[in-house]
XYZ file of C-alpha atoms in Angstrom:
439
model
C 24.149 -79.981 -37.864
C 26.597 -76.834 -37.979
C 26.860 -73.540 -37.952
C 23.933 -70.942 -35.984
C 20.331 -69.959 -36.255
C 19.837 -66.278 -35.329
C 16.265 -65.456 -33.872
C 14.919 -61.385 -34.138
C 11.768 -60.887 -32.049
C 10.237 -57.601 -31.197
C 7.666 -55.125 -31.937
C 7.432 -52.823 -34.650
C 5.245 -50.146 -34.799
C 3.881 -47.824 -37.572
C 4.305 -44.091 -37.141
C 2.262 -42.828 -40.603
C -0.720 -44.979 -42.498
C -0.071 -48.199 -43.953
C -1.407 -49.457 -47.327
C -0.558 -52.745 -48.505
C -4.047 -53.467 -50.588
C -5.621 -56.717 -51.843
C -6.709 -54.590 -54.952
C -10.053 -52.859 -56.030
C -12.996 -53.300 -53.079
C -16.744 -53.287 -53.238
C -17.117 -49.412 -51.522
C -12.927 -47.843 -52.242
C -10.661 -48.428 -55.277
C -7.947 -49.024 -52.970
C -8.880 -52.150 -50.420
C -6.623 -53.158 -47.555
C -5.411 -56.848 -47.167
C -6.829 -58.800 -44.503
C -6.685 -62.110 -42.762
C -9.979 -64.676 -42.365
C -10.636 -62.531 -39.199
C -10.817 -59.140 -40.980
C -7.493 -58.220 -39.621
C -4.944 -56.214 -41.124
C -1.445 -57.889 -41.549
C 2.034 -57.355 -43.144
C 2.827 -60.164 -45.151
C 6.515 -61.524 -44.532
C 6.925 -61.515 -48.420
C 6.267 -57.415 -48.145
C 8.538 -56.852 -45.552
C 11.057 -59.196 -46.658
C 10.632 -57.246 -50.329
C 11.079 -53.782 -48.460
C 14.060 -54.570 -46.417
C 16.043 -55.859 -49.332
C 15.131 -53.323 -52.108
C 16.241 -50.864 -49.138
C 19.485 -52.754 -48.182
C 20.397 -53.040 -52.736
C 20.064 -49.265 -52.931
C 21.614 -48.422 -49.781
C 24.873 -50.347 -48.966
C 27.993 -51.468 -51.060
C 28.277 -55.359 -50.312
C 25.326 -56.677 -52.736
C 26.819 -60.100 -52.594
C 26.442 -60.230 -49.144
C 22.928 -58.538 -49.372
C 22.270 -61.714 -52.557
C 23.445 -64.327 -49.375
C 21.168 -63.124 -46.666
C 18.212 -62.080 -48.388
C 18.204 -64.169 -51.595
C 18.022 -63.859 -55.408
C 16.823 -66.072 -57.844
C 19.878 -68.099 -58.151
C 20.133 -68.522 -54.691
C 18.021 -69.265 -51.339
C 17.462 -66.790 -48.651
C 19.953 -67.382 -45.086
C 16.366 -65.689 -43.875
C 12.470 -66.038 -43.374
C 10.405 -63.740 -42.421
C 6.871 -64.791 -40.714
C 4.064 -62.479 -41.113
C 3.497 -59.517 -38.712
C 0.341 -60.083 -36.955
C -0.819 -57.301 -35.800
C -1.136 -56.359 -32.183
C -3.673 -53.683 -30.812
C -6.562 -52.613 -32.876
C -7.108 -52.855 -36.285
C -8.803 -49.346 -37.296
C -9.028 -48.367 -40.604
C -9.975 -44.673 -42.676
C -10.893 -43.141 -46.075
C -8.915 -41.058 -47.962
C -10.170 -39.066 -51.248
C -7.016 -38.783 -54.016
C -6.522 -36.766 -56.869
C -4.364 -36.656 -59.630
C -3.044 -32.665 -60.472
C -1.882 -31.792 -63.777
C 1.198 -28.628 -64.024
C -1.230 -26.592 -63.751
C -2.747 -27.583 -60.311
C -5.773 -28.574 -61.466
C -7.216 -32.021 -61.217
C -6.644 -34.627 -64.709
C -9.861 -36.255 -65.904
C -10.859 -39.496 -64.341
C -8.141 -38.409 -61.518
C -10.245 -38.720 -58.763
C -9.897 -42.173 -56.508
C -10.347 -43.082 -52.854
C -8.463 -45.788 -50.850
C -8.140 -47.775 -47.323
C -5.495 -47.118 -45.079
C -4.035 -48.681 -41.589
C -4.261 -45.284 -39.326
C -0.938 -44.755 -37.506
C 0.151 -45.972 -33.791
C 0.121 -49.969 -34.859
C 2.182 -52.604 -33.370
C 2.865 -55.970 -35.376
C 4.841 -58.556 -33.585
C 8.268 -59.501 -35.509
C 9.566 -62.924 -36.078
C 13.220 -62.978 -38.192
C 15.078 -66.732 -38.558
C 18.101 -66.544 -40.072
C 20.142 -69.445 -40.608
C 24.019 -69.551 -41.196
C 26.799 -72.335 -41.725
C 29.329 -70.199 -43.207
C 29.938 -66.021 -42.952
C 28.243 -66.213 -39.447
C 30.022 -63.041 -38.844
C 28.953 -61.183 -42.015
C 25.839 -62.420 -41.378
C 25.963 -60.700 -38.025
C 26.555 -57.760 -39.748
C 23.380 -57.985 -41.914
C 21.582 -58.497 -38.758
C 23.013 -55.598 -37.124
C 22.226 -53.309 -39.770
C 18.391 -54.122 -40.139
C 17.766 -53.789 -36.154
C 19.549 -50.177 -36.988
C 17.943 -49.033 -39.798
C 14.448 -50.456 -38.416
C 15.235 -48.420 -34.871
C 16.125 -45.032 -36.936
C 13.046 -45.138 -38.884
C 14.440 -45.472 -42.095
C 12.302 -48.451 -43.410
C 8.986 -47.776 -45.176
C 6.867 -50.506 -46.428
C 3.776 -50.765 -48.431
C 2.331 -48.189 -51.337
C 2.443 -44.384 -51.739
C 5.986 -44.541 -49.225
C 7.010 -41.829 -51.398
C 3.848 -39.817 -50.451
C 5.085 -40.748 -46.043
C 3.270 -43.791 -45.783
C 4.614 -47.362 -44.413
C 7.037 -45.649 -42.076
C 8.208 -48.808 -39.231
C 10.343 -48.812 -36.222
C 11.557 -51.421 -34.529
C 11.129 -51.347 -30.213
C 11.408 -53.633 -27.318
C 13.721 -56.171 -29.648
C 15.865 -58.820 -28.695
C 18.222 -61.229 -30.776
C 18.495 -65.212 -29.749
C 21.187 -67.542 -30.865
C 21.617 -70.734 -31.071
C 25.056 -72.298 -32.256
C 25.092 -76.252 -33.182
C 25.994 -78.699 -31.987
C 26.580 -77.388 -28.604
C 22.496 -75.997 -28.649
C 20.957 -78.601 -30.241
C 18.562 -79.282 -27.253
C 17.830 -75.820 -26.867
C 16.620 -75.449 -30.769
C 14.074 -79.042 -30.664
C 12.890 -77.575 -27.060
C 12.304 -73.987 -28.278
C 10.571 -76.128 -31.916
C 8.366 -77.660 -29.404
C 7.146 -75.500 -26.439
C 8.067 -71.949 -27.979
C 9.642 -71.090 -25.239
C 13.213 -69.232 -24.615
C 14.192 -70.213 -21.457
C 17.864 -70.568 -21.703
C 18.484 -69.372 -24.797
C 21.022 -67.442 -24.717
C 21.279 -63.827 -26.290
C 23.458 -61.637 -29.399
C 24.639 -58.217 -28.344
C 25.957 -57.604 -31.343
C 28.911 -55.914 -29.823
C 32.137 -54.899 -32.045
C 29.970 -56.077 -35.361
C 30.392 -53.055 -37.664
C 27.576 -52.424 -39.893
C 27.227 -52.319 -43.635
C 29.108 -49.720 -45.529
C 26.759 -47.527 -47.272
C 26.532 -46.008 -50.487
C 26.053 -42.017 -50.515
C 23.998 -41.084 -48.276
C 20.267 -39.915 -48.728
C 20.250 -35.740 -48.488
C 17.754 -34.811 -46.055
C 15.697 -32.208 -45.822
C 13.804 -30.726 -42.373
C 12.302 -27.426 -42.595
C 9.563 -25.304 -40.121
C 6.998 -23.785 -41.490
C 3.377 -21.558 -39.790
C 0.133 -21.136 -41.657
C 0.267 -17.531 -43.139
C -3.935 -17.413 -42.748
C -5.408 -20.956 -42.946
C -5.297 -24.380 -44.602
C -7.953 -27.022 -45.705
C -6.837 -30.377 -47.248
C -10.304 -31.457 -47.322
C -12.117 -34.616 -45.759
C -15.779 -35.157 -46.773
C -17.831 -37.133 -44.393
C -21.937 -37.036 -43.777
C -21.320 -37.273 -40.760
C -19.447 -34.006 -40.062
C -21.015 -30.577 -39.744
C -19.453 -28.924 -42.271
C -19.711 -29.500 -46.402
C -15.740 -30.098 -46.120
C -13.302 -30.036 -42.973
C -9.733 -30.624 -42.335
C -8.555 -34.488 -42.783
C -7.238 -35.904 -39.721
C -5.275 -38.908 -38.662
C -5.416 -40.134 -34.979
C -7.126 -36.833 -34.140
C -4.726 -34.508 -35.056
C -5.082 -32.335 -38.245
C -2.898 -33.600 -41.092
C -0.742 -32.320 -43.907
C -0.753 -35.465 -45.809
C 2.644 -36.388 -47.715
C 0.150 -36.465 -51.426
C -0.886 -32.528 -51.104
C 2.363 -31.944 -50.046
C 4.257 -33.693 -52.931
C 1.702 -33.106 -55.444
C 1.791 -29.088 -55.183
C 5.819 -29.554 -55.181
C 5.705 -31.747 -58.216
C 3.401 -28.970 -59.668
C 5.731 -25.836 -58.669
C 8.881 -28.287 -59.732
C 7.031 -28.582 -63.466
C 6.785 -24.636 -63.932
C 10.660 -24.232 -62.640
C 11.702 -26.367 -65.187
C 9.680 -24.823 -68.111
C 10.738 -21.867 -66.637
C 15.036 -22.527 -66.884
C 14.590 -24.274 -70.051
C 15.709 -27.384 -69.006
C 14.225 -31.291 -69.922
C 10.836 -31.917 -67.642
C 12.516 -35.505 -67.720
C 14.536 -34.459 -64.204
C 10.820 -33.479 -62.462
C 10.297 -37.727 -63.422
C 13.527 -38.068 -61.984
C 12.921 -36.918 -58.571
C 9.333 -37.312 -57.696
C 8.363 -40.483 -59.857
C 6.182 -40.843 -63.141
C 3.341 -43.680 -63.839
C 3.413 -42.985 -68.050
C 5.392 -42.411 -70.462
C 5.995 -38.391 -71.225
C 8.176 -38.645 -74.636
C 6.484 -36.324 -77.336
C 8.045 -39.079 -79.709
C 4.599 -41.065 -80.788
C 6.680 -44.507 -81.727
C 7.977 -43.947 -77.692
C 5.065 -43.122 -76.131
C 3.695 -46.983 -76.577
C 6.347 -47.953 -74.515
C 6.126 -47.836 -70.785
C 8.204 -45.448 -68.935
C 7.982 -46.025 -65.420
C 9.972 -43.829 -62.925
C 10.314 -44.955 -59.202
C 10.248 -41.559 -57.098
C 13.504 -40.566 -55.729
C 11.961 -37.839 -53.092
C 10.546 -39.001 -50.241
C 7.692 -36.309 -48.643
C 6.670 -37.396 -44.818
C 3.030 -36.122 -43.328
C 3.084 -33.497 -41.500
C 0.754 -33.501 -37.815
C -0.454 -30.708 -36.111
C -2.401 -30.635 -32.461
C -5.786 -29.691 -32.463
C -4.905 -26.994 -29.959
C -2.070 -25.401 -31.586
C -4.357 -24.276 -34.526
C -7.867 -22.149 -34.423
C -10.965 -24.207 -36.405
C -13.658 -21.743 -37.552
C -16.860 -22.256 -39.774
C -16.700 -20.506 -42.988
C -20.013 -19.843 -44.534
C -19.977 -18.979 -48.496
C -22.031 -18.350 -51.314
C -21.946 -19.023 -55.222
C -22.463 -15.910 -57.529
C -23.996 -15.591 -60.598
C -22.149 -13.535 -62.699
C -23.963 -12.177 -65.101
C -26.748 -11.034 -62.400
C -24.494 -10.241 -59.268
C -27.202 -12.436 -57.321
C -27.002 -15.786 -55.201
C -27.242 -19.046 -56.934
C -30.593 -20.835 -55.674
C -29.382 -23.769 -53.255
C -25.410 -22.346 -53.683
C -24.748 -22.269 -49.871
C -21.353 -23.606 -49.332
C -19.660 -23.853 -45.535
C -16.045 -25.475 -44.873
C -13.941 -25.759 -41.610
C -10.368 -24.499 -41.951
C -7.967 -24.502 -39.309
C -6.655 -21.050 -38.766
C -3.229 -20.048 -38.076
C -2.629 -19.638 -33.755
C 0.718 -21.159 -32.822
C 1.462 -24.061 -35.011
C 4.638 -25.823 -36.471
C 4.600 -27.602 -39.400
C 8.017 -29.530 -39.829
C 7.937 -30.768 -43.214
C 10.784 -33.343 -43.733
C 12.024 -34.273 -47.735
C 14.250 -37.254 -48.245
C 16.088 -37.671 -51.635
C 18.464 -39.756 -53.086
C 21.919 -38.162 -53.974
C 21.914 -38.839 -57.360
C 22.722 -35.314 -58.955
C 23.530 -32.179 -57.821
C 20.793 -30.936 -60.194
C 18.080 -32.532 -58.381
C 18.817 -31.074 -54.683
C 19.170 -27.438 -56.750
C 15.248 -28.189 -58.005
C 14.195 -29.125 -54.597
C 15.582 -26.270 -53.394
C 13.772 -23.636 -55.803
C 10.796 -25.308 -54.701
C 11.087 -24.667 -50.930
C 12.563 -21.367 -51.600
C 8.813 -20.498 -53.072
C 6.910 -22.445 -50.036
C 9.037 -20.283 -47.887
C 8.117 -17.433 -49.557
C 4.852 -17.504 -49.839
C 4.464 -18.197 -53.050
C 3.060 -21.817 -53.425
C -0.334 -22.963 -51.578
C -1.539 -26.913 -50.579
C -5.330 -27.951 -50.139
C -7.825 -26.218 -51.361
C -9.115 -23.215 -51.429
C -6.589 -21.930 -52.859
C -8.147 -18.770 -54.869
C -9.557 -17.489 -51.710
C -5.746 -17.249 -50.317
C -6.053 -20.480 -48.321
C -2.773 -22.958 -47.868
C 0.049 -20.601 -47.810
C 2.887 -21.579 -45.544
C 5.798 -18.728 -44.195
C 9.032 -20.292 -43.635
C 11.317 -19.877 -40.638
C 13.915 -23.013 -40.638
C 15.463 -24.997 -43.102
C 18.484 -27.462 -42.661
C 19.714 -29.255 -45.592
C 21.825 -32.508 -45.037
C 24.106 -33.585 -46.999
C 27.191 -35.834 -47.985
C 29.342 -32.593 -47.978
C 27.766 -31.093 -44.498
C 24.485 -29.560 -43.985
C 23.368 -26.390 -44.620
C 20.960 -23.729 -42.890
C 18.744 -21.099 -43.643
C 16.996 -19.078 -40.686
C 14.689 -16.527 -40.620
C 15.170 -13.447 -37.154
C 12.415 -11.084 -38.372
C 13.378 -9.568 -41.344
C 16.739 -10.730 -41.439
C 18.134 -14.329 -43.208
C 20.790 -16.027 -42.032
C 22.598 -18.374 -44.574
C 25.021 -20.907 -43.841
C 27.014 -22.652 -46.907
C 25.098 -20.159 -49.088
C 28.439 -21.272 -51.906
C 27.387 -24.614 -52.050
C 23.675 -24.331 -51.934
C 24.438 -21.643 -55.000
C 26.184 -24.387 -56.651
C 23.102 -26.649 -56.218
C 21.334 -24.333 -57.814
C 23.724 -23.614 -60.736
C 24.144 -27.745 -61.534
C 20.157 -27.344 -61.859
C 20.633 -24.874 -64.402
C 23.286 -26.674 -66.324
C 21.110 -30.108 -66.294
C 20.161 -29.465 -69.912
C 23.956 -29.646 -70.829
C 23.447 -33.475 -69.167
C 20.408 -34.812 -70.913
């Protein structure tokens, strides 16, 4: 027996909801997978799935990324064991809807579905096992215990909408090198224990090379009156109140993403330019050709912007009772048994900082995004509901813009705005408006 067998245990821990669903349930749409027990887990198949999609779009090396993770010519160096999880499995409802370009909701686009509420821990368990390239695969392994630390892995469905966001803590790596720990390995087999194993520090192991980075966006935004991204419950006082997620009030990633998508639509028809690049960026489930022979074929379009949640603390914002009434509008009077009442929160001293990821594909897409937050920063585009009544509006204050040529910043002193790399964000701008020339 030659060469080493690399052991990764530690804990991982969600920071946003998990959904990894068994498929259509007797009371959602959306059911969560379970064990025998009624426990959530993370199969080792998902996260095995999620690390290496991650890894082929990320770094340079996909031979190496074909060795350690596998392909279907070859076996995987690794296994992953489920991750069992830890502390207590809680679960939650959340309504969906599907918005057309106009921001109103497509027929049959309503849907609910389970999800794991946020502040899990699942235990890890990573074997790897190398004859050959044991410093390559070194590499691999240094790379994963990085990108799980830094929060970069996501796992699960709707990641695109913030969900299935992992990080790795409290992690150490085992090794044990044959023949020399033969012993060790059948004692560890037999009694799980780790006395005397001895450790991997990983020192002066360079990680992966990476493609071009991901451009990152991180901006801070206040609530210009208030906000409602409603939760319906029988249980709460109101008719509708504001969803929340570990009690604090949320600005879930699918509002967020879906009013972008929206405002992203109208830019577009706006310039000119091919409604193919909105696809592009934040994803399509159907086929959009006006071409009837191409619309039977399926057009699927994995989203390249990433939209995180956004949470607020309860006592950062103001929640009020709002009574209404439905009019009749031929008459001027009340509708019999009209009486509405919702729970905003109200603007007091809250931050939202709303966080974008996108791959650097085009310069064309980073000009789009940017026309978008320029009208969320303005004023000019609302999430939730409520929105004819002048609910949802955000006023911007920070932006920073990340990307393989430097980052940018836009900052708001009172009435003044402070640009930095206004050139290049210009020329973001100006590759959007050539994109047709492209298509």
């Amino acid at each position: 027996m030659e060469g080493s067998v690399f052991l990764l245990k530690g804990n991982v821990k969600s920071l946003a909801p998990l959904v990894i669903a068994r498929g259509k349930g007797e009371s959602t749409d959306i059911e969560l997978l379970t064990d025998k027990e009624g426990r959530f887990f993370i199969p080792g198949t998902s996260f095995k799935g999620a690390l290496k999609h991650y890894f082929e779009d990320t770094y340079e090396d996909k031979e190496l990324v074909s060795l350690f993770f596998g392909s279907h010519r070859k076996e995987s160096l690794a296994f992953f064991e489920d991750l069992i999880l830890k502390n207590e499995h809680i679960t939650s409802i959340r309504d969906g809807i599907k918005l057309n370009e106009y921001m109103t909701v497509e027929h049959s686009g309503k849907f609910d579905y389970e999800i794991l509420i946020p502040d899990r821990e699942f235990e890890l368990n990573l074997f790897v096992r190398a004859v050959k390239d044991i410093d390559k695969i070194r590499s691999v392994l240094k790379t994963i215990i990085r990108e799980l630390s830094n929060e970069n892995i996501k796992i699960g469905a709707f990641t695109s909408k913030g969900f299935g966001l992992l990080k790795l803590t409290d992690y150490k790596l085992y090794r044990f090198d044959f023949p020399s720990d033969i012993k060790i390995y059948f004692n560890y087999l037999k009694s799980h224990t780790l006395e005397n194993v001895k450790l991997d520090s990983l020192e002066n192991v360079q990680t992966l090379k990476e493609k071009a980075p991901r451009v990152i966006f991180e901006g801070r935004f206040e609530i210009k009156n208030s906000l409602i991204i409603r939760k319906q419950d029988i249980h709460e006082e109101a008719d509708s109140v504001q969803i929340t997620t570990n009690d604090k009030y949320t600005i879930t990633g699918s509002s967020l993403k879906g009013a972008l998508r929206s405002r992203a639509l109208r830019i577009a028809k706006t310039l000119g330019i091919s409604k193919d690049i909105v696809d592009e960026v934040f994803g399509s489930s159907k086929n959009s050709s006006k071409d009837e022979k191409e619309k039977t074929k399926p057009k699927r379009q994995k989203a390249r912007l990433i939209v995180n949640e956004c949470y607020i603390e309860k006592d950062y914002v103001i929640s009020e009772m709002v009574h209404r009434i439905k009019i009749d509008r031929f008459t001027g009077g009340v509708i019999e048994t009209a009486l509405m009442n919702s729970k905003p929160i109200w603007h007091k001293k809250e931050t939202l900082n709303i966080k974008l990821e996108l791959e650097d594909i085009k310069e064309a897409y980073i000009g789009l995004i940017l026309l978008v937050l320029k009208d969320l920063w303005n004023e000019d585009l609302a999430l939730g509901g409520e929105k004819s009544i002048g609910r949802g509006v955000l006023k911007g204050s920070y932006l920073k813009i990340k990307t393989k040529d430097g980052e940018f910043e836009i900052s708001k002193e009172g009435d003044r705005l402070n640009i930095k790399g206004k050139e290049k964000l210009e020329h973001f701008v100006k590759a959007l408006k050539e994109y047709k020339e492209e298509v």
